[in-house]
XYZ file of C-alpha atoms in Angstrom:
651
model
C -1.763 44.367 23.680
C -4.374 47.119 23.116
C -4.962 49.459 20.297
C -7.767 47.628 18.070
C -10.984 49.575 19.077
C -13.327 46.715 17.783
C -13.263 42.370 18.113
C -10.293 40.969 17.007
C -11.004 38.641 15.093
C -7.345 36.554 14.328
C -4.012 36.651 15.167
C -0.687 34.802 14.095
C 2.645 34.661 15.251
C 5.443 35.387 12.334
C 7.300 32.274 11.745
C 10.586 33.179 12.619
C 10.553 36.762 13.517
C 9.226 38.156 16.832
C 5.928 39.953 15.186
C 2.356 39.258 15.506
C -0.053 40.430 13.619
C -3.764 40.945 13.750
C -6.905 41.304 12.348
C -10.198 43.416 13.671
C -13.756 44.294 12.948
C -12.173 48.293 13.010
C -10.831 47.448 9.547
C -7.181 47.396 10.290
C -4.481 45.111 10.091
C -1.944 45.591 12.661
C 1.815 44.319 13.144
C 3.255 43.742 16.765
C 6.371 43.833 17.832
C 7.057 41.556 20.774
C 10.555 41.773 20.967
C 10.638 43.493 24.616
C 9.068 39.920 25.618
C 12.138 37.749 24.528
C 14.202 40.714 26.416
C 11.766 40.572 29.486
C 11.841 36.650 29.484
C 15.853 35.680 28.358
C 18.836 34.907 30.867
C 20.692 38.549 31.772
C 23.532 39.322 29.575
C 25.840 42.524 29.713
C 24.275 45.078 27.151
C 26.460 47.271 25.433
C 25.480 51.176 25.368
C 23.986 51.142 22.285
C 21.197 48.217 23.485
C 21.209 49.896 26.968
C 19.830 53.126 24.799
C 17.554 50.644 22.716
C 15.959 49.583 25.818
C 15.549 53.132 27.032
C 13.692 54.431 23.656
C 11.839 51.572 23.295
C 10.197 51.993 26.607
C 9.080 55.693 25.858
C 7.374 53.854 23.118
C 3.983 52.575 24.653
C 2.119 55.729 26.000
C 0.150 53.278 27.749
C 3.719 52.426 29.545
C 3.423 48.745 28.154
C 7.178 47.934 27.043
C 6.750 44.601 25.916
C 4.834 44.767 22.992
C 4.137 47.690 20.670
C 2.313 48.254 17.539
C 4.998 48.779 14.648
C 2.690 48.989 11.823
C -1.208 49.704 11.458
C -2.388 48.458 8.117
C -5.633 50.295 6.620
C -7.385 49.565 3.073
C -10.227 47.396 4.445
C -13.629 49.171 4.163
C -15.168 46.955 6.186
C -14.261 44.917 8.905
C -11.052 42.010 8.628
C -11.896 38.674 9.696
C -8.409 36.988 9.114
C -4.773 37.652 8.446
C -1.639 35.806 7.819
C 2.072 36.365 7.632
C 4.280 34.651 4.627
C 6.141 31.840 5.374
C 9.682 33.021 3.770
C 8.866 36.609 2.649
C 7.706 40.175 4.311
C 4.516 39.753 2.754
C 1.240 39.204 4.708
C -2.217 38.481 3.345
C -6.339 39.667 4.536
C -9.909 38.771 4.207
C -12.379 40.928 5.002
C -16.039 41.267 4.801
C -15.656 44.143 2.185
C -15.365 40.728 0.395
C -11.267 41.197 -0.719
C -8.668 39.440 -0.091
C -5.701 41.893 0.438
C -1.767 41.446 -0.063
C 0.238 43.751 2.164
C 4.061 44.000 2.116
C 6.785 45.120 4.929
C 10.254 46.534 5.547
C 11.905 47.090 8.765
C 10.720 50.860 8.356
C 7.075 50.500 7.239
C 4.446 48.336 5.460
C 2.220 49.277 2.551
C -1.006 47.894 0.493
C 0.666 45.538 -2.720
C -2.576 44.856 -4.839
C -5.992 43.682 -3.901
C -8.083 40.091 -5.302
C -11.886 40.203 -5.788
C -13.783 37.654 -6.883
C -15.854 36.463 -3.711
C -19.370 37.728 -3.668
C -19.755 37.501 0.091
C -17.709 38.282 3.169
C -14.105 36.624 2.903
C -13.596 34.739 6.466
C -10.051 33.273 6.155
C -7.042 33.181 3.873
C -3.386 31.874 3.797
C -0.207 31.985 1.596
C 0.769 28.158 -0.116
C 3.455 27.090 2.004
C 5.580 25.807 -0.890
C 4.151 27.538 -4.098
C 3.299 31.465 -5.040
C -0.563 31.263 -4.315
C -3.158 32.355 -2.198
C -5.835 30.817 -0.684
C -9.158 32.220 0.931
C -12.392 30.932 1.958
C -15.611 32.570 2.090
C -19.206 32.891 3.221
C -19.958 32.491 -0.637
C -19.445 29.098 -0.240
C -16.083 28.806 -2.251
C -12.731 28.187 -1.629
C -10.748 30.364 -4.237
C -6.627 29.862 -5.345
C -5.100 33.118 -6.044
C -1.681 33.438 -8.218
C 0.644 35.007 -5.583
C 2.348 36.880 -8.502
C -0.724 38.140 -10.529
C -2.930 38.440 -8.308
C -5.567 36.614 -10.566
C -7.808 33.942 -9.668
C -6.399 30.182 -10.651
C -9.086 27.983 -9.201
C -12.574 27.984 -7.546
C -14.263 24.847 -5.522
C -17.661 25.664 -4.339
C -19.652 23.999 -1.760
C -23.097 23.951 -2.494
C -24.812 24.229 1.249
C -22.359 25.337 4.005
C -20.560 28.662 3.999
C -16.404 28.674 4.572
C -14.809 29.933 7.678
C -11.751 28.994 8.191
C -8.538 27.625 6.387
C -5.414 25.890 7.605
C -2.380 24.624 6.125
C 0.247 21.468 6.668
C 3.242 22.505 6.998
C 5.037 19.694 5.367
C 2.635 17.607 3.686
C 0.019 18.812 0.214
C -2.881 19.004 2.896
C -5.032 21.602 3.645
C -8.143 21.991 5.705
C -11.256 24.291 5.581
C -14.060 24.312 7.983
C -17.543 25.010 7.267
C -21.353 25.138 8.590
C -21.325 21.045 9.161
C -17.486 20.075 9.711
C -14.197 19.805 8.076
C -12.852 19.075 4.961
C -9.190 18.028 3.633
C -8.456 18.410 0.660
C -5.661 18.421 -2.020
C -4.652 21.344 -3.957
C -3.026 19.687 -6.672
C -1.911 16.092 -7.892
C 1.053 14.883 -6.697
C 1.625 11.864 -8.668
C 4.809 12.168 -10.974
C 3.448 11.619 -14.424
C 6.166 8.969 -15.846
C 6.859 6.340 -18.206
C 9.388 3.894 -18.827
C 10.909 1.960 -21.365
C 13.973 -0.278 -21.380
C 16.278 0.660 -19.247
C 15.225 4.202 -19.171
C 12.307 6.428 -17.047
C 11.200 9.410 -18.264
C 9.439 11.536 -16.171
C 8.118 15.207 -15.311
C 9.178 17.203 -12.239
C 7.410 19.307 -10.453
C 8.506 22.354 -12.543
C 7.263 20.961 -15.507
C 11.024 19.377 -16.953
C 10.771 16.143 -18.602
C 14.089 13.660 -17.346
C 15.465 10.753 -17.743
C 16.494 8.343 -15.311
C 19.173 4.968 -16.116
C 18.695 2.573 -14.004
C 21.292 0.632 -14.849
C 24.143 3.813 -14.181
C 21.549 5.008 -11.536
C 22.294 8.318 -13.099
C 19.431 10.819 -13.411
C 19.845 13.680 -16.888
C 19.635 17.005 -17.025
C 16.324 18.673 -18.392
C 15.488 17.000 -21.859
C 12.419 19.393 -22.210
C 10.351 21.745 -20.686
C 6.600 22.178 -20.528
C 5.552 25.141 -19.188
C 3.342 26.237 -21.862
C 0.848 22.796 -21.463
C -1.944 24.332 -19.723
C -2.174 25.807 -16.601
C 1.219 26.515 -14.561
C -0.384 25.561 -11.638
C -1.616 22.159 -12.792
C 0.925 19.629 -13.312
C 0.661 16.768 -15.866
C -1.432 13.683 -15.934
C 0.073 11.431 -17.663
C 3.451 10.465 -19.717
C 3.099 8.386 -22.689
C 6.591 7.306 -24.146
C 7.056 6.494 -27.906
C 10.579 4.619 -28.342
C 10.867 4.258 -32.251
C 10.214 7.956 -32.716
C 11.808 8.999 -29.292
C 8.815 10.683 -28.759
C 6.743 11.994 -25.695
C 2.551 12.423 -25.482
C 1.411 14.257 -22.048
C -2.015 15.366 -21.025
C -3.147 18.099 -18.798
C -6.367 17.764 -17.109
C -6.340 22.078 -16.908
C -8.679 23.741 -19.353
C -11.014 21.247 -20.170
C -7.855 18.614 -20.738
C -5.456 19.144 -23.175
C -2.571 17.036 -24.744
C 1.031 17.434 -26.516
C 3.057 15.878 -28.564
C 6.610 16.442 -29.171
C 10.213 14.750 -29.734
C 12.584 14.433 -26.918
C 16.400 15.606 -27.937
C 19.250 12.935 -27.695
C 20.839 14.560 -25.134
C 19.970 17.345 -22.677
C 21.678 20.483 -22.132
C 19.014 22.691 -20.089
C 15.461 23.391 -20.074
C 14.661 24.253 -23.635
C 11.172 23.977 -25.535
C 10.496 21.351 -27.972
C 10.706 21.692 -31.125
C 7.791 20.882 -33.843
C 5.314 20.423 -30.845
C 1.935 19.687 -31.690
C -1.443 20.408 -29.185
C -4.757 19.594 -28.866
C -7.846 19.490 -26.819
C -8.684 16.064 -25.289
C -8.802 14.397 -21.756
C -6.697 11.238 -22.174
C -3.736 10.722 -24.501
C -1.429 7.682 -25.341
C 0.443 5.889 -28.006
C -1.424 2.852 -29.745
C 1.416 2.018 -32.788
C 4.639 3.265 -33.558
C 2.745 6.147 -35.642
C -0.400 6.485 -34.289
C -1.488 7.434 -30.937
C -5.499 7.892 -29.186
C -6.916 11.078 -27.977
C -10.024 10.808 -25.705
C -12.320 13.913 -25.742
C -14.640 13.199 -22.603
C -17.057 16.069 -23.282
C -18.332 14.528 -26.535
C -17.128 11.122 -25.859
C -14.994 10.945 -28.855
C -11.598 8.601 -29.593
C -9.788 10.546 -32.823
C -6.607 8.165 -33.546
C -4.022 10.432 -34.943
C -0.876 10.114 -37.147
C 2.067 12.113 -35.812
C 1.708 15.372 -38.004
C -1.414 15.657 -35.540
C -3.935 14.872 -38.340
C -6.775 12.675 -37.497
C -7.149 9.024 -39.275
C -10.310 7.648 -38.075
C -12.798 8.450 -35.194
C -14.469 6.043 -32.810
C -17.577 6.128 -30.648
C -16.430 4.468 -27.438
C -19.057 3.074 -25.319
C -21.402 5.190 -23.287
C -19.770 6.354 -19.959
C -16.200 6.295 -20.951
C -14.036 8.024 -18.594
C -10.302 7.115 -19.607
C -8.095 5.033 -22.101
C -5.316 3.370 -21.925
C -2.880 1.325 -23.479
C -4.306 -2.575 -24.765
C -1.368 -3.778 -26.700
C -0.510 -3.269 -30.320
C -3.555 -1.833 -32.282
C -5.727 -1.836 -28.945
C -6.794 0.124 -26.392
C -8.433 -0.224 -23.328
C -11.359 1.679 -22.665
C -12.270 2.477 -18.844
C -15.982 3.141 -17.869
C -17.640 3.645 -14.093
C -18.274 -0.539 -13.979
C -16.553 -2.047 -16.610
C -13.350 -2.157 -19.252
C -13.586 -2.864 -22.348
C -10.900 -4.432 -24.868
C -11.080 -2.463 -27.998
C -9.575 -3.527 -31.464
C -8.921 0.071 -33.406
C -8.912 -1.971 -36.729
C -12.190 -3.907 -36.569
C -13.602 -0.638 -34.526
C -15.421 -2.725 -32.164
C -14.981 -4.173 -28.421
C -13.280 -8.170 -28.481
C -13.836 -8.288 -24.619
C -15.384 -6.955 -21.429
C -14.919 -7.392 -17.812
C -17.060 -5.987 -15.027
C -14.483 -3.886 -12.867
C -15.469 -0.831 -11.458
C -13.755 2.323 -10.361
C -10.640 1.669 -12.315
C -8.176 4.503 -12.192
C -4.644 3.064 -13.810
C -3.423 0.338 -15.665
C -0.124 -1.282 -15.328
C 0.930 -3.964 -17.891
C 3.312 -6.936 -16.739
C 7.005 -6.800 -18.857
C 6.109 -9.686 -21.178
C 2.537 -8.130 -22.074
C 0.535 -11.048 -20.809
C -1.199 -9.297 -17.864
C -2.338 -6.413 -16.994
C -3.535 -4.939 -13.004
C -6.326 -2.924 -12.971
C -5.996 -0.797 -10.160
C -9.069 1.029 -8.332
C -8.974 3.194 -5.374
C -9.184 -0.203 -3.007
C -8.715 -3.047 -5.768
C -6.586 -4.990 -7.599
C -7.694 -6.733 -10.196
C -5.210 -9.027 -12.719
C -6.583 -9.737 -15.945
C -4.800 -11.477 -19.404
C -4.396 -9.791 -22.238
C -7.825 -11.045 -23.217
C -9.352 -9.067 -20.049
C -9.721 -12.854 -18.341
C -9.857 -12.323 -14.552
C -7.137 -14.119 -12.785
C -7.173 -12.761 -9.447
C -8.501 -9.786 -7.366
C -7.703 -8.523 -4.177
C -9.224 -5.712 -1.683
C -6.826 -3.013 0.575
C -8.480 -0.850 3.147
C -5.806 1.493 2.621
C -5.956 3.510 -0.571
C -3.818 2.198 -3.593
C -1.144 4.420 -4.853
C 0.713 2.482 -7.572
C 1.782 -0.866 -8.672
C 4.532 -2.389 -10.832
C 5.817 -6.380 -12.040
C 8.993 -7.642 -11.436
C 10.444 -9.931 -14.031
C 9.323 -12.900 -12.346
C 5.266 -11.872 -13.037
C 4.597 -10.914 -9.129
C 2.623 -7.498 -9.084
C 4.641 -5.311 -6.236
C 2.082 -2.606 -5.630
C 2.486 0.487 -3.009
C 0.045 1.697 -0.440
C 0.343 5.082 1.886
C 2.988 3.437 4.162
C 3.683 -0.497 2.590
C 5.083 -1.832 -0.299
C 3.065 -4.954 -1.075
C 3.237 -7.921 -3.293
C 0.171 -10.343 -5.182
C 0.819 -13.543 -6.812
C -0.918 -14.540 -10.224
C -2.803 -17.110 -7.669
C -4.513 -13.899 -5.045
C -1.737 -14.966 -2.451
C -0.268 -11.128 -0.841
C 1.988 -10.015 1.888
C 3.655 -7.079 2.915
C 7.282 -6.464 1.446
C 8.211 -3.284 3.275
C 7.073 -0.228 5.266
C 7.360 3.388 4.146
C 8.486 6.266 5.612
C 7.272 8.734 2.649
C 4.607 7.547 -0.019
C 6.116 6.492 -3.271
C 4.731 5.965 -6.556
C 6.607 2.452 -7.629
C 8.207 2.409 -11.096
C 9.754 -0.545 -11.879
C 11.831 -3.462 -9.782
C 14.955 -5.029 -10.129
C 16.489 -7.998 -7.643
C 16.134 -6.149 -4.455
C 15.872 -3.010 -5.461
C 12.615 -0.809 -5.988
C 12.661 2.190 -8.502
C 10.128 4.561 -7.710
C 9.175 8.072 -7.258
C 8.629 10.464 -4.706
C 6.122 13.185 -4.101
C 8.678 15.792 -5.426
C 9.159 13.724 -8.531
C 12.616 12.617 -7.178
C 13.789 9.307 -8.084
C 14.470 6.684 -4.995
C 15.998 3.362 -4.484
C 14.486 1.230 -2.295
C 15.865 -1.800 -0.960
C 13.923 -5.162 -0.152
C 13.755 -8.577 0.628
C 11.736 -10.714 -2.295
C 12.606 -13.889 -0.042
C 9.154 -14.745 0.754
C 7.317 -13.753 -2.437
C 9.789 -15.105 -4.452
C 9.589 -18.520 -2.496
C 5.814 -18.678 -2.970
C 6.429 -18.216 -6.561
C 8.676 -21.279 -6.901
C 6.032 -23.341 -4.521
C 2.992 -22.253 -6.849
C 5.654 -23.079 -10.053
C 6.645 -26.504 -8.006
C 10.209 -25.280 -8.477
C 11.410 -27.588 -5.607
C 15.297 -26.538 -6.313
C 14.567 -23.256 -6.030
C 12.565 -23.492 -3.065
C 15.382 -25.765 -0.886
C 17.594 -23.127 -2.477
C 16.025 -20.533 -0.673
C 15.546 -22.492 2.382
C 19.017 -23.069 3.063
C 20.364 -19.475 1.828
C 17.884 -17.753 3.593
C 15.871 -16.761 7.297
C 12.635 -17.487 6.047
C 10.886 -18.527 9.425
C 7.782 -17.721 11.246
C 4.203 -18.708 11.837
C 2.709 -16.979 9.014
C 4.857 -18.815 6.161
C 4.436 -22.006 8.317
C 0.471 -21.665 8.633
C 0.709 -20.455 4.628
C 2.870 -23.435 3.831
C -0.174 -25.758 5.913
C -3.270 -23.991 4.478
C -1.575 -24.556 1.087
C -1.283 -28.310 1.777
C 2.634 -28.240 2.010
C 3.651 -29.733 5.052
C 6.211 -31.620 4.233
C 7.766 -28.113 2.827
C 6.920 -26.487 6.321
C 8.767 -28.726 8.364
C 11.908 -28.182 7.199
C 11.640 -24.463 9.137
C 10.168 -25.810 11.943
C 12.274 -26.224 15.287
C 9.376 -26.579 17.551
C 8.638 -30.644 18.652
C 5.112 -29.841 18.858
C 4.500 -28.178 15.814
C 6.984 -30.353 14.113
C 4.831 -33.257 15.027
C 1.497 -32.228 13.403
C 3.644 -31.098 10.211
C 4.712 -34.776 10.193
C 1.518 -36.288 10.893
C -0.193 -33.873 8.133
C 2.373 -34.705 5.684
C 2.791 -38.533 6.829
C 6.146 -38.597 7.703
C 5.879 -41.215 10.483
C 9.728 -41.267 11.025
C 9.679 -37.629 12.421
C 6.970 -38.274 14.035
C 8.055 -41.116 16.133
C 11.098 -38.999 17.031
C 9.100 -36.107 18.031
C 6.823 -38.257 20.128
C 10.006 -40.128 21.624
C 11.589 -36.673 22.640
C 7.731 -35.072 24.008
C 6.938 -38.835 25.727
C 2.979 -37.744 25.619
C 0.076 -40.541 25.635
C -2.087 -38.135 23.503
C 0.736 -37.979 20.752
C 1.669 -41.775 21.252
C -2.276 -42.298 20.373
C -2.463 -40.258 17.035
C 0.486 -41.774 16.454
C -1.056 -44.739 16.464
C -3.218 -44.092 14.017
C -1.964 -42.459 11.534
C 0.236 -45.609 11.498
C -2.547 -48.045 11.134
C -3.737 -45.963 8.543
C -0.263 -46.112 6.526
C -0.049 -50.080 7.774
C 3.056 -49.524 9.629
C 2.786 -51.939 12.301
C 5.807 -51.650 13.468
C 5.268 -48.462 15.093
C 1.775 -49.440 16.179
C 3.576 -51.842 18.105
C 5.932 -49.372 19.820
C 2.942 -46.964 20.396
C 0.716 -49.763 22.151
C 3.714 -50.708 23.872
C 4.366 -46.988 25.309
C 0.616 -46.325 26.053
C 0.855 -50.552 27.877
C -2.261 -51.191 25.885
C -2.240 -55.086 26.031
C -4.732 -56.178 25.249
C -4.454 -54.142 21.632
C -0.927 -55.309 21.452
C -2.198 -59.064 21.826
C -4.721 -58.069 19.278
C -1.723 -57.256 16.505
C 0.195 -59.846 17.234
C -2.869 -61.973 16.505
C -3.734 -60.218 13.115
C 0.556 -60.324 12.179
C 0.459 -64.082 13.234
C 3.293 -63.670 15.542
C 2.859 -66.641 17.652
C 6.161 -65.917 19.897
C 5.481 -62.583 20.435
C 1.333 -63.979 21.742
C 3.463 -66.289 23.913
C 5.113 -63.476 25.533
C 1.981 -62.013 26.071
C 0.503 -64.419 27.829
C 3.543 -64.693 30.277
C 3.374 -61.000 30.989
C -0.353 -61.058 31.519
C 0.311 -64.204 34.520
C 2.979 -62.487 35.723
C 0.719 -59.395 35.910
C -1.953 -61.284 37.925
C -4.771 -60.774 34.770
C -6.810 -63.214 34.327
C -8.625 -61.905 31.460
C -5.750 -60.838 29.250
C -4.506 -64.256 29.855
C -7.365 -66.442 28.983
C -7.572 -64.243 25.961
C -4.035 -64.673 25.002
C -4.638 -68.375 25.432
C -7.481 -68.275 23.257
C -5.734 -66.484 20.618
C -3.431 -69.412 20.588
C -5.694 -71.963 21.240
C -3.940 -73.086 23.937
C -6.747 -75.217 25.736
C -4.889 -76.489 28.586
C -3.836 -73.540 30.170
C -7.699 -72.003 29.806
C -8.252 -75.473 32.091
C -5.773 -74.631 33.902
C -6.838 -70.711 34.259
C -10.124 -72.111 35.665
C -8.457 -74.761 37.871
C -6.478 -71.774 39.640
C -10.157 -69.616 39.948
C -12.058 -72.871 41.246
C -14.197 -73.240 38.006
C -13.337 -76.897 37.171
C -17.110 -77.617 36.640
C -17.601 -74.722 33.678
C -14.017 -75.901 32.024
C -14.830 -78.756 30.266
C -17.576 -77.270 28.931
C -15.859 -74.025 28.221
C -12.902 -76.122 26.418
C -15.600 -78.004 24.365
C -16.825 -74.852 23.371
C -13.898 -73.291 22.591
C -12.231 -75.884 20.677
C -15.341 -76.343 18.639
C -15.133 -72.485 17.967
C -11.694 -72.738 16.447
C -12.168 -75.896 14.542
C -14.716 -74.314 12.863
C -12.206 -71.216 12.431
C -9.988 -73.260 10.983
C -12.558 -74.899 8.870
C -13.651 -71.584 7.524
């Protein structure tokens, strides 16, 4: 395609129509059409005399006799040259940067295209730009070092990030997910343009929560049913900054949310019984401050970061009493009736609004959310890679590390902390012990659980229902509890099987509890020996037939004094001499008689003569020698020996 008389410096295909456009250093912006290569390139198809025509006109287009692609619109406002252009994902609308240092919106029709309005604000060349794929705004990157966010509508500057070493070049947008990526002098960056956690609160059987267009709902989770629009906020802060955080007061059926735009900001307002559309609370009250939330049925905390300042406030909006937090506060949160908990860089403190001082500290760092447990008795402290359960008192219980960033966490009514990663549900005991419950298509922020279903919302602030198995958390719980009926419970009502609960079941020193899921005869064995259960063990060692097994069989069974099975185990591994030895220590004199038979039947000397010592049987040791031609040595020998035993006997 030819026509730009300087570099071009970008081109993009239109997403669904057959147009390019492009950008070049001769300041214009110009609009392809490529439809002659779809033409050129589909199967042949009778034309009617009308397209026949078409075909004929549009190849007395090109003077340069190229039919399949012509310029359809040239674009000129630029005063110096364009370094990037982009078409609009849904509407005729296509957006510039050039290095005249504006950022220019253009808009088309089938017949011709014209300049819509112009946004300055970089103070060096503009090298890329892009529309939101989901929102009205702009973005654009420059050699100023700044990435800027443009309101689509106004045509006004919303945001600014600037980078303070390496100049912007280019920008680039996922289509599906709140990603974008700019490059610059040393690499790439990804980045967020806004948060896209759902602030929410709930309470009861009830979640109340803020959609993406700024419309505070309720959800039942008992009915499953969610309400129309109880409220909206579109006048807290900025519109293109959605809320931080939800605090929910029940006895005044009242709401608290902050905004983090303008410096932070907070209000306060009642929610109506019943919705019927998006209407604007009534008696709202505002105020400046980064963190909000409800401390007493009255009263609620406002955290001014800039001047690190806690005012606690009646519900007319007045202030009551101001506190000086400690140095380095960064957030609050709720601490239980007449508390609050104050979050620093490396620590949280426990702090009592009536004796205005801190009760307790612990040494966490990095918190970013608090999540209490139904009852009130523990709290998790979660950080971008940490968990951390603490009492009420701020006493650490247990803490645990993800490599995967940590998106949100919630107790069942059982005290197990289910908490959600980018692609996993998870699960932590009280005791540190964690698993994996379930794996996610769609990151979730997790709101509350019932039985086997998980409450939660998504990134579009839509409530889901997730379904999983508490099975193995819920049997830990009973084993940590000792809740043995619970626990067979589960094993017989349930598929609970595996190496990992085995090998959990052994490192916890539960064997006994293992075996009953084992079918292996190997691995049943060394349950049973762990967990002394000689009976299996004897069967597993009957049905394997293994001299290694028969010999730790062995003993563990002198250990537990079963002789009885020491017996069968010398008798399987023909150790006779042992056997003798048993029958000796048991006093068994029949069964020592037997022995000795076997060991002359067997041809051994040596077993025999010490069989017949055993029983101080002195003529068949004469004998014994007799048979070997040692008559001279068997007096003496029998002297000896019987000398030995009387003084056995003696002793």
């Amino acid at each position: 395609m030819t026509g730009h008389n300087h570099y071009t410096m970008c081109a993009q295909f239109h997403p669904k129509d057959d147009l390019v456009v492009s950008a070049s250093l001769d300041q214009s912006v110009r609009v392809w059409d490529i439809s002659g290569l779809r033409k050129k390139h589909s199967a042949p198809t009778s034309m009617t005399f009308e397209d026949q025509m078409s075909r004929g006109n549009q190849n007395q287009a090109d003077m340069f006799g190229n039919t399949d692609a012509v310029v359809k619109f040239v674009l000129e406002g630029h005063d110096r040259g364009v370094n990037w252009v982009a078409f609009h994902p849904t509407l005729p609308l296509i957006v510039s940067a050039g290095d005249d240092r504006l950022v220019k919106l253009w808009r088309m029709s089938e017949t011709k295209a014209w300049e819509v309005d112009t946004c300055r604000g970089h103070f060096q060349n503009a090298s890329g730009c892009l529309f939101h794929p989901h929102q009205d705004l702009i973005l654009s990157v420059g050699e100023d070092k700044t990435i800027r966010v443009w309101d689509l509508n106004k045509r006004t500057s919303v945001q600014s990030f600037k980078r303070e070493n390496d100049r912007f070049w280019v920008i680039a947008a996922h289509p599906e997910i709140n990603l974008f990526a700019a490059g610059h002098d040393n690499g790439v960056m990804v980045f967020k343009l806004e948060r896209e956690r759902p602030a929410s609160a709930f309470y009861q059987n009830n979640l109340f929560f803020i959609t993406k267009d700024k419309h505070v709902r309720s959800y039942d989770f008992q009915k499953n049913i969610e309400s129309p629009t109880l409220l909206t906020l579109k006048k807290l802060g900025s519109p293109w900054v959605p809320p931080r955080t939800l605090s929910f007061n029940p006895a005044e059926r009242a709401i608290l949310v902050t905004s983090p735009a303008d410096g932070g900001s907070y209000e306060l307002t009642n929610l109506p019984r019943d919705g019927s559309g998006a209407i604007d609370g009534a008696d709202t009250k505002r105020g400046q401050g980064n963190s909000a939330v409800f401390v007493a049925r009255n009263r609620f905390a406002v955290f001014n970061a800039a001047n690190q300042q806690i005012d606690i406030k009646d519900l007319s909006n007045s202030t009551t009493k101001t506190i000086k937090p400690p140095h380095g506060t960064t957030d609050i949160y709720f601490g239980g009736t007449g508390n609050f908990l104050l979050i620093t860089s490396t620590a949280v403190h426990l702090y009592d609004i009536q004796q205005k001082k801190s009760t307790a500290e612990l040494a966490v760092s990095g918190v970013k959310y608090v999540v209490w447990s139904n009852d009130g008795l523990y709290a998790a402290l979660l950080s971008k890679h940490n968990v951390t359960i603490v009492t009420k008192t701020l006493e650490q219980v247990s803490t645990l590390h993800e490599t995967i960033r940590i998106k949100s966490a919630t107790w069942d009514d059982a005290g197990v902390l289910l908490y959600s990663t980018l692609n996993h549900i998870k699960y932590t005991l009280l005791n540190g012990d964690n698993g994996i419950v379930r794996t996610l298509d769609q990151t979730v922020y997790l709101v509350r659980v019932k039985a086997r279903n998980v409450y939660c919302l998504d990134r579009n602030a839509k409530p889901k229902i997730l379904n999983i198995d508490p099975t193995e958390y819920r049997f830990k719980l009973a084993l940590v509890k000792r809740n043995y009926e619970e626990m067979l419970q589960i094993i017989k009502n349930s598929s609970l099987v595996g190496q990992s609960i085995i090998s959990y079941l052994q490192k916890k020193g539960y064997p006994e509890i293992a075996l009953q899921f084992v079918q292996d005869p190997q691995t049943r064995f060394e349950l049973a020996i762990e967990c002394g259960n000689l009976d299996v063990a004897v069967e597993m060692a009957k049905q394997l037939d293994r001299p290694k097994l028969w010999s730790r069989l062995t003993t563990e069974a002198l250990a537990h004094g079963n002789h009885q099975i020491v017996e069968m185990a010398y008798q399987k591994l023909r150790q006779f001499d042992k056997l003798s030895f048993l029958y000796l220590s048991t006093g068994d004199e029949a069964k020592l008689t037997r022995m000795t038979k076997i060991a002359e039947h067997r041809g051994d000397f040596t077993a025999r003569f010490q069989n017949a010592l055993y029983l101080g049987d002195v003529n068949d040791r004469i004998q014994m020698f007799k048979e070997i031609d040692l008559c001279k040595y068997s007096s003496i020998r029998a002297r000896i020996s019987a000398n030995i035993i009387q003084t056995l006997l003696h002793t």
